[in-house]
Amino acid sequence: MGRAFVYVILGGGVAAGYAALEFSRRQVAPGELCIISEESVAPYERPALSKGYLLPENPARLPQFHTCVGANEERLTTKWYREKGIELILGTRVKSADLKKKELLTSSGETITYNYLIIATGARALKLEEFGVRGSEAENVCYLRDIADADRMVNIMQSCAGKNAVVIGGGYIGMECTAALVTNKIKVTMVFPEKHCMARLFTAKMAEFYENYYKARGVKFVKGNVLTSFENDPFGKVTAVILRDGTRIPADMVVVGIGIRANTTLFDGLEKGGAKLALEKGGIKVNGRMQTSDGSVYAVGDVAAFPVKLFGNDIRRLEHVDSARKTARHAVSAIMAPDETGDLDYLPFFYSRVFALSWQFYGDNVGEAVHFGDFPNGRFGVYWVNEGCIIGAFLEGGAKEEYEAISKVVKTRAKVSNVGELEKLGSGFALRE
Ligand code: FAD
Ligand code: NDP
């Protein structure tokens, strides 16, 4: 059994949705494009899963947040794909790829051939077992990557009001899920190995603000420590977590957010006879047109490691929604309009929203961190200055024009002659430029 398409998108997440929109704008003909996804629903805005989806009242539910509403674009429902003649092959895993034959083999035994392939397989959550801890399969241990995980977490939360949760990991998932748990009236203890939360992005001073904000809402922090085992009841349900130093924390539910791995295995050549593409930084290496080491194959989103012009073409793999959206659109443009598509000039952009807080970050967080603003009242920011230029900027609680201004000074690498003045002016420096 087999089908042939001109364009195939492998994966049905954020990047797939934005690629589909771009294909449609570029007049893809009915029957030319298909999306193959392991998930059973059309592409959606994944960030909603740790925010609106977990709210106790009026939670976000599909079809509200199908792509591409997150970028104020059209909402691509199943009907939209049908009307455009774009085939959605859902609930279907691609088991293997043959790049020479330009052929994918699916879990249902179907062979799908392509002229152009866009790999948009995203990433999977790291499991505790990969760190030598057993017990992930317990009914009250949650991970969060897709709708099925989110539905499971919602169910468990509903039985835990007034009870205790332990959140393992102090990164994005840890911070956003803790906020959601508190909003659902669950008492949370966060456990992570670093000295402070969001250690890869936040300075100690930034983290102090967020940790104090969380503590004021009852959250407890256990830092510099890791989970080593679970205590379970006779039915296998977790009742407590045990840490490396022997600390025991009672738990009615556990949420784990300890990082991700890009889904590269179909293309890492490790399986005998398996497809092989060049890899870097844990992802599939692409050029500025999102093209892999095979000219007919492109990679986008979390799985792609691409050159960032702003950082001297350093290869980066970014795990954020804005990069998924933009790399996807760029790949489609490179395929459908090769003559008018150059190398992507991307400004890395991350954001988060927790409780009533909201921040944006642009660029890179290396060099000297210059803090500014009113920290106790949550109206603050940070510039990262390297070799006399601004190369990164973060702002909490900013207005639209302030966010636009800080993104611009990062993009243009605004020169800083006086760090003291930068500190004093804060976002005013960016607004003035
Ligand atoms: P994904 O969206 O993960 O999609 C990958 C798709 O490929 C999935 O549908 C998967 O099932 C499918 N797939 C994988 N392998 C196969 C296979 N072999 N066969 C078939 N299908 C396959 N970023 C931000 O910037 N801000 C946020 O606030 C934010 N919040 C987030 C909240 C959560 C809960 C999560 C999990 C992520 C969040 N992110 C956020 C990150 C952002 O969602 C990702 O960067 C983005 O989803 C990456 O898009 P993608 O298309 O590359 O991968
Ligand atoms: P992160 O990489 O953000 O954070 C993982 C955290 O877990 C780090 O603090 C890490 O510490 C810690 N950790 C690692 N191993 C252990 C361990 N054994 N025990 C306890 N803690 C451990 O990943 P997340 O899982 O939080 O997020 C998954 C993905 O989802 C990321 O790609 C993220 O970008 C994305 N996401 C993005 C959001 C946003 O942009 N707003 C929101 C939600 C998710 P260390 O650094 O020392 O390894």
Coordinates of C-alpha atoms and ligand atoms in Angstrom, one line a residue:
M1 CA 0.0 0.0 0.0
G2 CA 1.5 3.4 -0.9
R3 CA 0.7 7.0 -1.7
A4 CA 2.8 9.7 -3.3
F5 CA 2.9 13.4 -2.4
V6 CA 5.0 16.3 -3.7
Y7 CA 5.5 17.7 -0.2
V8 CA 5.4 15.7 3.1
I9 CA 5.6 17.2 6.5
L10 CA 6.7 14.6 9.1
G11 CA 5.2 15.6 12.5
G12 CA 2.0 17.4 13.3
G13 CA 3.0 20.1 15.9
V14 CA 3.5 23.8 15.9
A15 CA 6.0 23.9 13.0
A16 CA 3.8 21.6 10.8
G17 CA 0.8 24.0 11.3
Y18 CA 2.8 27.1 10.3
A19 CA 4.4 25.2 7.4
A20 CA 0.9 24.2 6.1
L21 CA -0.3 27.8 6.3
E22 CA 2.7 29.0 4.3
F23 CA 2.2 26.2 1.7
S24 CA -1.4 27.3 1.3
R25 CA -0.4 30.9 0.9
R26 CA 2.0 29.8 -1.8
Q27 CA -0.8 28.1 -3.7
V28 CA 0.0 24.4 -3.0
A29 CA -2.3 22.4 -5.2
P30 CA -4.9 20.0 -3.7
G31 CA -3.4 16.6 -3.2
E32 CA 0.2 17.7 -3.2
L33 CA 0.8 18.1 0.5
C34 CA 0.3 15.8 3.5
I35 CA 1.1 15.9 7.2
I36 CA 1.8 12.7 9.0
S37 CA 1.4 13.0 12.8
E38 CA 1.5 10.6 15.7
E39 CA -1.0 12.8 17.4
S40 CA -4.7 12.3 16.8
V41 CA -5.6 16.0 16.3
A42 CA -4.6 18.7 13.8
P43 CA -1.6 20.9 14.7
Y44 CA -2.2 23.1 17.7
E45 CA -0.3 25.8 19.7
R46 CA 1.6 23.6 22.2
P47 CA 2.3 26.4 24.7
A48 CA -1.4 26.5 25.6
L49 CA -1.0 23.1 27.3
S50 CA 0.9 24.5 30.3
K51 CA -1.2 27.7 30.5
G52 CA -4.9 28.0 29.5
Y53 CA -5.4 24.2 29.2
L54 CA -4.7 23.8 33.0
L55 CA -6.9 26.6 34.2
P56 CA -9.6 25.4 36.7
E57 CA -12.2 27.7 35.1
N58 CA -12.9 28.2 31.4
P59 CA -9.9 26.2 30.3
A60 CA -8.7 26.4 26.7
R61 CA -9.8 23.4 24.7
L62 CA -9.5 22.4 21.0
P63 CA -10.5 23.5 18.5
Q64 CA -9.8 26.9 20.1
F65 CA -6.1 26.8 19.9
H66 CA -5.2 25.1 16.6
T67 CA -2.3 26.7 14.8
C68 CA -1.9 29.5 13.8
V69 CA -3.9 31.5 16.3
G70 CA -0.8 32.0 18.5
A71 CA 0.6 34.4 15.8
N72 CA -2.8 36.1 15.2
E73 CA -3.2 34.1 12.0
E74 CA -5.9 31.9 10.7
R75 CA -7.1 28.9 12.8
L76 CA -6.5 25.8 10.8
T77 CA -9.1 23.3 11.8
T78 CA -9.5 19.8 10.3
K79 CA -12.1 21.4 8.0
W80 CA -9.5 23.9 6.7
Y81 CA -7.1 21.1 5.8
R82 CA -9.9 19.3 4.0
E83 CA -11.0 22.4 2.1
K84 CA -7.4 23.0 1.0
G85 CA -6.9 19.5 -0.1
I86 CA -4.1 19.0 2.4
E87 CA -4.1 15.4 3.7
L88 CA -3.9 15.0 7.4
I89 CA -2.6 11.5 8.3
L90 CA -3.2 11.5 12.0
G91 CA -2.6 8.9 14.8
T92 CA 0.2 7.6 12.6
R93 CA 3.8 7.1 13.5
V94 CA 6.5 7.1 10.9
K95 CA 8.6 4.0 11.7
S96 CA 11.5 4.4 9.2
A97 CA 12.7 6.6 6.4
D98 CA 14.6 5.7 3.2
L99 CA 16.2 8.9 1.9
K100 CA 17.5 7.3 -1.3
K101 CA 14.0 6.1 -2.3
K102 CA 12.4 9.3 -0.8
E103 CA 10.1 7.0 1.1
L104 CA 8.6 6.9 4.6
L105 CA 7.1 3.7 6.2
T106 CA 4.3 4.3 8.7
S107 CA 3.0 2.3 11.6
S108 CA 0.0 1.2 9.6
G109 CA 2.3 -0.3 7.0
E110 CA 1.7 2.4 4.4
T111 CA 4.6 3.7 2.3
I112 CA 4.5 7.4 1.5
T113 CA 6.8 8.9 -1.0
Y114 CA 7.8 12.6 -1.4
N115 CA 9.7 14.9 -3.6
Y116 CA 10.4 17.2 -0.7
L117 CA 10.3 16.2 3.0
I118 CA 10.0 18.6 5.9
I119 CA 11.0 17.0 9.2
A120 CA 9.1 18.6 12.1
T121 CA 9.2 15.8 14.6
G122 CA 9.9 18.2 17.6
A123 CA 11.1 16.6 20.8
R124 CA 10.1 14.2 23.6
A125 CA 10.2 14.7 27.3
L126 CA 13.2 13.2 29.1
K127 CA 12.1 10.4 31.5
L128 CA 13.3 10.0 35.0
E129 CA 14.5 6.5 34.0
E130 CA 17.2 8.2 31.8
F131 CA 18.6 9.6 35.1
G132 CA 18.5 6.2 36.8
V133 CA 15.2 6.8 38.7
R134 CA 12.4 4.2 38.4
G135 CA 8.6 4.8 38.6
S136 CA 7.5 7.1 35.8
E137 CA 4.6 4.8 35.0
A138 CA 2.8 5.4 38.3
E139 CA -0.7 6.7 37.8
N140 CA 0.0 10.0 39.6
V141 CA 3.3 11.0 37.9
C142 CA 2.8 13.4 35.0
Y143 CA 5.0 14.6 32.1
L144 CA 3.7 17.3 29.8
R145 CA 4.4 17.3 26.1
D146 CA 1.1 16.7 24.3
I147 CA -2.7 16.8 24.7
A148 CA -2.9 13.3 26.1
D149 CA -0.4 14.3 28.8
A150 CA -2.3 17.5 29.5
D151 CA -5.6 15.6 29.8
R152 CA -4.0 13.2 32.2
M153 CA -2.6 16.0 34.3
V154 CA -6.0 17.8 34.4
N155 CA -7.6 14.6 35.7
I156 CA -5.0 14.0 38.4
M157 CA -5.2 17.7 39.5
Q158 CA -8.9 17.4 39.9
S159 CA -8.4 14.7 42.5
C160 CA -5.7 16.7 44.4
A161 CA -7.3 20.0 45.4
G162 CA -5.9 20.9 48.8
K163 CA -3.3 18.2 48.6
N164 CA 0.4 18.1 47.8
A165 CA 2.3 18.0 44.5
V166 CA 6.0 17.7 44.0
V167 CA 7.4 19.3 40.8
I168 CA 10.7 17.9 39.6
G169 CA 12.7 20.4 37.5
G170 CA 13.1 24.2 37.8
G171 CA 12.9 25.0 34.0
Y172 CA 10.0 26.1 31.9
I173 CA 7.7 23.2 32.6
G174 CA 8.5 23.3 36.3
M175 CA 7.7 27.0 36.6
E176 CA 4.6 27.0 34.4
C177 CA 3.1 23.8 35.9
T178 CA 3.7 25.0 39.4
A179 CA 1.8 28.2 38.7
A180 CA -1.1 26.0 37.3
L181 CA -1.1 23.7 40.2
V182 CA -1.3 26.6 42.7
T183 CA -4.1 28.1 40.7
N184 CA -5.8 24.7 41.1
K185 CA -5.4 25.0 44.9
I186 CA -2.6 22.4 45.1
K187 CA 0.3 22.9 47.5
V188 CA 3.6 22.6 45.6
T189 CA 7.2 21.8 46.5
M190 CA 9.7 22.3 43.6
V191 CA 12.9 20.3 43.5
F192 CA 15.8 21.0 41.2
P193 CA 19.5 20.5 41.1
E194 CA 20.6 24.1 40.4
K195 CA 21.1 27.0 42.8
H196 CA 18.0 28.8 41.5
C197 CA 15.1 28.4 39.1
M198 CA 15.5 28.8 35.3
A199 CA 19.2 28.6 35.7
R200 CA 19.9 28.6 31.9
L201 CA 18.3 32.0 31.4
F202 CA 17.8 33.8 34.6
T203 CA 20.6 35.5 36.7
A204 CA 20.4 34.9 40.5
K205 CA 18.8 38.3 40.9
M206 CA 16.1 37.6 38.4
A207 CA 15.4 34.2 39.9
E208 CA 15.1 35.7 43.3
F209 CA 12.2 37.8 42.2
Y210 CA 10.3 34.8 40.7
E211 CA 11.0 32.5 43.6
N212 CA 9.8 35.2 46.1
Y213 CA 6.7 35.6 44.1
Y214 CA 6.1 31.9 44.1
K215 CA 6.9 31.6 47.9
A216 CA 4.3 34.3 48.6
R217 CA 1.8 31.9 47.0
G218 CA 2.9 29.0 49.2
V219 CA 5.4 27.3 47.0
K220 CA 8.4 25.6 48.7
F221 CA 11.7 25.3 47.0
V222 CA 14.2 22.5 47.5
K223 CA 17.3 23.5 45.5
G224 CA 20.6 21.7 44.8
N225 CA 19.0 18.3 45.3
V226 CA 17.5 15.6 43.0
L227 CA 15.0 12.9 43.3
T228 CA 16.4 9.4 43.8
S229 CA 13.3 7.3 44.3
F230 CA 9.6 7.2 45.0
E231 CA 7.6 5.7 47.8
N232 CA 4.5 3.9 46.6
D233 CA 1.3 2.5 48.1
P234 CA 0.4 -1.2 47.5
F235 CA -1.4 -0.2 44.2
G236 CA 1.7 1.5 42.8
K237 CA 0.6 5.1 43.4
V238 CA 3.3 7.5 44.5
T239 CA 2.9 8.7 48.1
A240 CA 6.3 10.4 48.6
V241 CA 9.5 11.3 46.8
I242 CA 12.9 10.6 48.3
L243 CA 15.8 13.0 47.5
R244 CA 19.5 12.3 47.3
D245 CA 20.2 13.6 50.8
G246 CA 17.4 11.3 52.3
T247 CA 14.7 14.0 52.5
R248 CA 11.2 12.6 52.2
I249 CA 8.5 14.8 50.7
P250 CA 4.9 13.5 50.8
A251 CA 3.2 13.7 47.4
D252 CA -0.3 13.1 46.1
M253 CA 1.0 13.9 42.6
V254 CA 4.3 14.5 40.8
V255 CA 5.0 16.6 37.8
V256 CA 8.3 16.0 36.0
G257 CA 9.9 18.6 33.7
I258 CA 13.6 17.7 33.3
G259 CA 14.2 18.7 29.7
I260 CA 13.7 17.2 26.3
R261 CA 15.5 15.3 23.5
A262 CA 14.9 16.2 19.9
N263 CA 13.2 13.4 17.9
T264 CA 16.1 12.6 15.6
T265 CA 16.2 8.8 15.8
L266 CA 14.7 8.2 12.4
F267 CA 17.6 10.0 10.8
D268 CA 20.6 9.4 13.1
G269 CA 21.7 6.3 11.2
L270 CA 22.1 4.3 14.4
E271 CA 19.7 1.6 13.3
K272 CA 21.1 -0.9 10.8
G273 CA 20.2 0.4 7.3
G274 CA 18.5 3.5 8.8
A275 CA 18.5 6.9 7.2
K276 CA 21.4 9.2 8.1
L277 CA 21.5 13.0 8.1
A278 CA 24.2 15.3 9.6
L279 CA 23.4 16.1 13.2
E280 CA 24.6 18.9 15.5
K281 CA 23.7 20.2 19.0
G282 CA 21.4 17.2 19.5
G283 CA 19.3 18.1 16.4
I284 CA 19.3 17.7 12.6
K285 CA 21.8 20.2 11.1
V286 CA 20.4 22.5 8.5
N287 CA 21.7 25.5 6.5
G288 CA 20.1 29.0 6.5
R289 CA 17.4 27.7 4.2
M290 CA 16.5 24.9 6.7
Q291 CA 17.9 22.3 4.2
T292 CA 19.6 19.2 5.7
S293 CA 22.6 17.4 4.3
D294 CA 20.1 15.8 1.9
G295 CA 19.0 18.5 -0.6
S296 CA 15.3 17.2 -0.7
V297 CA 15.0 17.2 3.0
Y298 CA 14.4 20.1 5.3
A299 CA 14.2 20.3 9.1
V300 CA 12.3 22.9 11.3
G301 CA 11.3 23.6 14.8
D302 CA 12.7 21.9 17.9
V303 CA 14.5 19.2 15.9
A304 CA 16.5 21.6 13.7
A305 CA 19.9 23.0 14.5
F306 CA 20.4 26.0 12.3
P307 CA 22.9 28.9 11.9
V308 CA 21.9 32.1 13.7
K309 CA 23.2 35.0 11.7
L310 CA 23.1 37.3 14.7
F311 CA 25.5 35.0 16.5
G312 CA 28.0 34.8 13.7
N313 CA 26.2 31.8 12.2
D314 CA 26.7 29.8 15.3
I315 CA 24.6 26.6 15.1
R316 CA 21.8 26.6 17.6
R317 CA 18.8 24.3 18.4
L318 CA 16.1 26.4 19.9
E319 CA 13.2 24.8 21.8
H320 CA 10.7 27.7 21.5
V321 CA 7.5 28.3 19.6
D322 CA 8.6 31.4 17.8
S323 CA 11.5 29.6 16.2
A324 CA 9.2 26.7 15.2
R325 CA 6.9 29.1 13.5
K326 CA 9.5 31.0 11.6
T327 CA 11.8 28.2 10.6
A328 CA 8.8 26.3 9.3
R329 CA 7.6 29.2 7.1
H330 CA 11.2 29.8 5.9
A331 CA 11.6 26.2 4.8
V332 CA 8.4 26.3 2.8
S333 CA 9.5 29.6 1.2
A334 CA 12.9 28.0 0.4
I335 CA 11.2 25.1 -1.3
M336 CA 8.4 26.9 -3.2
A337 CA 10.3 30.2 -4.0
P338 CA 14.0 29.2 -4.0
D339 CA 15.1 32.3 -6.0
E340 CA 13.6 34.8 -3.6
T341 CA 14.6 33.1 -0.4
G342 CA 17.9 33.8 1.3
D343 CA 19.3 32.6 4.6
L344 CA 17.0 33.0 7.6
D345 CA 18.0 36.0 9.7
Y346 CA 16.4 35.0 13.0
L347 CA 16.3 36.9 16.3
P348 CA 15.8 34.3 19.1
F349 CA 12.7 35.1 21.1
F350 CA 11.4 33.3 24.2
Y351 CA 8.5 34.2 26.5
S352 CA 6.6 32.9 29.4
R353 CA 3.4 33.7 31.4
V354 CA 2.8 32.6 35.0
F355 CA 0.2 33.9 37.4
A356 CA -0.2 37.6 36.5
L357 CA 3.4 37.8 35.3
S358 CA 4.7 37.9 31.8
W359 CA 8.1 38.2 30.3
Q360 CA 9.9 38.3 26.9
F361 CA 13.5 37.7 26.1
Y362 CA 15.4 38.4 22.9
G363 CA 18.9 37.3 21.7
D364 CA 21.5 35.6 23.8
N365 CA 22.3 35.7 27.6
V366 CA 26.1 35.9 27.5
G367 CA 28.3 38.7 28.6
E368 CA 27.7 41.2 31.4
A369 CA 24.2 41.2 32.8
V370 CA 23.0 44.7 33.5
H371 CA 19.9 44.7 35.7
F372 CA 17.4 47.6 35.7
G373 CA 14.0 48.7 36.9
D374 CA 11.9 48.0 40.0
F375 CA 12.6 44.4 41.1
P376 CA 10.3 44.2 44.1
N377 CA 7.3 45.4 42.0
G378 CA 7.9 43.2 39.0
R379 CA 8.7 45.9 36.5
F380 CA 12.3 45.1 35.6
G381 CA 14.6 43.9 33.0
V382 CA 18.1 42.8 32.1
Y383 CA 20.5 43.7 29.2
W384 CA 23.3 41.4 28.3
V385 CA 26.3 43.4 27.1
N386 CA 29.1 41.8 25.2
E387 CA 32.1 43.6 23.7
G388 CA 30.3 46.9 24.1
C389 CA 27.1 45.8 22.4
I390 CA 23.7 44.7 23.6
I391 CA 23.2 41.0 22.6
G392 CA 20.4 40.0 24.8
A393 CA 17.5 41.7 26.6
F394 CA 14.8 40.5 29.0
L395 CA 11.8 42.4 30.3
E396 CA 9.2 41.5 32.9
G397 CA 5.8 43.3 32.9
G398 CA 6.7 45.5 29.9
A399 CA 4.4 47.4 27.5
K400 CA 4.1 46.4 23.8
E401 CA 6.3 49.3 22.7
E402 CA 9.0 48.4 25.3
Y403 CA 9.2 44.8 24.1
E404 CA 9.5 46.0 20.5
A405 CA 12.2 48.5 21.5
I406 CA 14.3 45.9 23.4
S407 CA 14.0 43.5 20.5
K408 CA 15.3 46.2 18.2
V409 CA 18.4 47.0 20.3
V410 CA 19.3 43.3 20.3
K411 CA 18.7 43.0 16.6
T412 CA 20.9 46.0 15.8
R413 CA 23.4 45.2 18.5
A414 CA 23.1 48.7 19.9
K415 CA 26.4 50.0 21.2
V416 CA 26.8 50.8 24.9
S417 CA 29.4 53.4 25.9
N418 CA 28.2 53.7 29.5
V419 CA 26.9 50.7 31.4
G420 CA 25.9 52.9 34.4
E421 CA 23.7 55.0 32.1
L422 CA 22.2 51.8 30.6
E423 CA 21.3 50.6 34.0
K424 CA 19.7 54.0 34.9
L425 CA 17.7 54.3 31.7
G426 CA 16.5 50.7 31.6
S427 CA 13.9 50.2 28.8
G428 CA 14.2 54.0 28.2
F429 CA 17.6 53.3 26.6
A430 CA 15.9 51.0 24.0
L431 CA 12.9 53.4 23.5
R432 CA 15.4 56.2 22.8
E433 CA 17.5 54.3 20.3
Ligands
FAD1 P1 6.2 19.8 18.3 O1 5.2 20.9 18.5 O2 6.6 19.0 19.5 O3 5.6 18.8 17.3 C1 6.2 17.6 16.9 C2 5.2 16.7 16.3 O4 5.8 15.6 15.6 C3 4.2 16.1 17.2 O5 2.9 16.1 16.7 C4 4.7 14.6 17.3 O6 3.6 13.7 17.7 C5 5.1 14.4 15.9 N1 6.1 13.3 15.7 C6 7.3 13.1 16.3 N2 7.8 11.9 15.8 C7 7.0 11.4 14.9 C8 7.0 10.3 14.1 N3 8.0 9.4 14.1 N4 5.9 10.0 13.3 C9 4.8 10.9 13.3 N5 4.8 12.0 14.0 C10 5.8 12.3 14.8 N6 7.7 27.8 23.7 C11 7.6 29.1 23.9 O7 8.3 29.8 23.2 N7 6.7 29.7 24.8 C12 5.9 28.9 25.5 O8 5.2 29.5 26.3 C13 6.0 27.5 25.4 N8 5.2 26.7 26.2 C14 5.3 25.4 26.1 C15 4.5 24.6 26.9 C16 4.6 23.2 26.8 C17 3.7 22.3 27.7 C18 5.5 22.6 25.9 C19 5.6 21.1 25.8 C20 6.3 23.4 25.1 C21 6.2 24.8 25.2 N9 7.0 25.6 24.4 C22 6.9 26.9 24.5 C23 7.9 25.0 23.3 C24 7.1 24.9 22.0 O9 5.9 24.4 22.1 C25 8.0 24.1 21.0 O10 9.2 24.7 20.8 C26 7.2 23.8 19.7 O11 6.1 23.0 20.0 C27 8.1 23.1 18.8 O12 7.4 22.8 17.6 P2 7.7 21.5 16.7 O13 6.7 21.5 15.6 O14 9.1 21.6 16.3 O15 7.5 20.3 17.6
NDP2 P1 14.1 22.8 30.7 O1 15.4 22.4 30.0 O2 13.6 24.2 30.7 O3 14.4 22.5 32.3 C1 14.7 21.3 32.8 C2 15.0 21.5 34.3 O4 15.1 20.2 35.0 C3 16.3 22.2 34.5 O5 16.1 23.0 35.7 C4 17.2 21.0 34.8 O6 18.4 21.3 35.4 C5 16.3 20.2 35.6 N1 16.7 18.8 35.8 C6 17.4 18.0 34.9 N2 17.6 16.8 35.4 C7 17.0 16.8 36.6 C8 16.8 15.8 37.6 N3 17.3 14.5 37.5 N4 16.1 16.1 38.7 C9 15.6 17.4 38.9 N5 15.7 18.3 38.0 C10 16.4 18.0 36.8 O7 13.1 21.7 30.3 P2 11.5 21.6 30.7 O8 11.3 20.1 30.9 O9 11.1 22.5 31.7 O10 10.8 22.0 29.3 C11 10.7 21.1 28.2 C12 10.6 21.9 26.9 O11 9.4 22.6 26.9 C13 11.7 22.8 26.7 O12 12.1 22.7 25.3 C14 11.1 24.2 26.9 O13 11.7 25.2 26.1 C15 9.7 23.9 26.5 N6 8.8 24.8 27.2 C16 8.9 26.1 27.0 C17 8.1 27.0 27.6 C18 8.3 28.5 27.4 O14 9.1 28.8 26.5 N7 7.6 29.3 28.0 C19 7.1 26.6 28.6 C20 7.1 25.2 28.8 C21 7.9 24.3 28.1 P3 19.8 21.4 34.6 O15 19.7 22.7 33.9 O16 20.9 21.3 35.6 O17 19.8 20.2 33.6

